[in-house]
Amino acid sequence: MTYKISKRAASLSPSLTLAIDAKAKQMKADGLDVVGFGAGEPDFDTPQHIKDAAAAALAAGFTKYTPSSGIPELRQAIADKLQRDNGLAYKPSQVIVSCGGKHSCYNTIIATCQSRDEVIIPAPFWLSYPEMVKLAGAKPVILPTTDRTEFKVAPAQLRAAITPRTRLFILNSPSNPTGSLYTRDEIKALGDICVEAGVLIMSDEIYEKLVYDGSEHVSVASLSQAHSEHTILVHGFAKAYSMTGWRLGYLAAPPPIAKAIDAIQSHSTSNPTSFAQKGAVAALTGPQDHLHSWLAEYARRRAYAHAKLNSIPGISCVNAKGAFYLFPNISKLGLKSTEFCAQLLEQEKVAAVPGIAFGADDYLRISYATSMANIEKGLDRLERFAKTLAR
Ligand SMILES: *Cc1c(COP(=O)(O)O)cnc(C)c1O
């Protein structure tokens, strides 16, 4: 029997991140001492009061379907958060709760893009964006950036990429995989271009709370009414509350887009898990002080890893301003990223994600969402490996 796979599905690239991760896990299972820098999730536990709220909801029998776009209490709590933290005035009806920030991105793209549309994506990019665009039948238009501009797109570069077919510009600040963060002026310059051209912005703000050195996260939607009318703001609970496995995210959008996404969700996933939503209410309305200690710990690891990477001959690394990744440049060591990571795993048992997965072959992604002891051990091994190449 030959199975016909839809063009849509066949066009997808399998995830390199997952392949590396699977190999590292297998090596660990075989008893090898592997250091994993591949993690795309915090290494902290979900704060207890959030777990308690979900557990209480479960015990109380809150186990049935909810409205497909989320319980009113949570949509209100999200609208309140957007007002309080970002100065944004969304009605709860403009907020759609979904099964993860990733699902919110997917819903946004499916609701706004179709065949022949173009979506502008700065590289290095979160690897799911181009694949989601392809699933929508639209065309990813990649804008390459390098460490020389801290991986930021210049306004002229964005302007030159816009065509009459451009539907969406994807902005992710702070960024996965580079940790780069746009300033208010930079966000405004890019936002102004989109507003002028009538291009929508999907602003993925999942790392909002993870910023360092007193840097400021700016939501493009907060810049003016016009900016807000052009923005679909994507967010979630995974990173700031360490709730990756809960599968809860949200978006806030202009009413017609929110309505379209509500319809899509009602026919695909229906509601996100009922009792998980109760946990999310506790996350947004409860104490936020866990963030202080998490940020202090991430900052300590980032400082160590950044200095150590730059001390290795042949490697250079701009410092991240947010998220929990560093994106060192390995181009001087003479191997492309896939080969580099394969050999690093084979010879030194260190798992890092090749930059090619994010559209940037001269780099690796190092996640510091792992213990300081692991970071020290893993980077010592990376140093030893690099020395065998830098001859
Ligand atoms: C982690 C992440 C998300 C959302 O993850 P979920 O687990 O689906 O909530 C979205 N965008 C980026 C860039 C991420 O790194």
Coordinates of C-alpha atoms in Angstrom, one line a residue, residues 53-55 57-58 61-67 70-71 73-74 97 99 246-248 270-281:
A53 CA -5.0 25.8 42.0
A54 CA -5.1 23.3 39.2
A55 CA -5.1 20.4 41.6
A57 CA -10.0 22.5 40.3
L58 CA -9.4 18.9 39.4
G61 CA -14.7 18.3 39.4
F62 CA -13.7 21.1 37.0
T63 CA -13.2 18.5 34.3
K64 CA -15.6 19.3 31.6
Y65 CA -15.6 21.3 28.3
T66 CA -15.1 25.0 28.8
P67 CA -15.9 27.7 26.2
G70 CA -11.1 29.8 27.5
I71 CA -12.9 30.4 30.7
E73 CA -12.1 34.3 34.4
L74 CA -8.9 33.5 32.6
V97 CA -6.6 31.0 25.2
C99 CA -3.1 25.0 23.9
W246 CA 0.6 22.4 30.7
R247 CA 0.0 23.4 27.1
L248 CA -1.5 26.8 27.7
S270 CA -11.9 23.1 21.3
N271 CA -10.9 24.5 24.7
P272 CA -7.5 24.1 26.4
T273 CA -7.6 21.8 29.4
S274 CA -10.1 23.0 31.9
F275 CA -8.2 22.6 35.2
A276 CA -5.0 23.8 33.6
Q277 CA -6.8 27.1 32.9
K278 CA -7.5 27.4 36.7
G279 CA -3.8 27.1 37.3
A280 CA -3.2 29.8 34.7
V281 CA -5.6 32.2 36.6

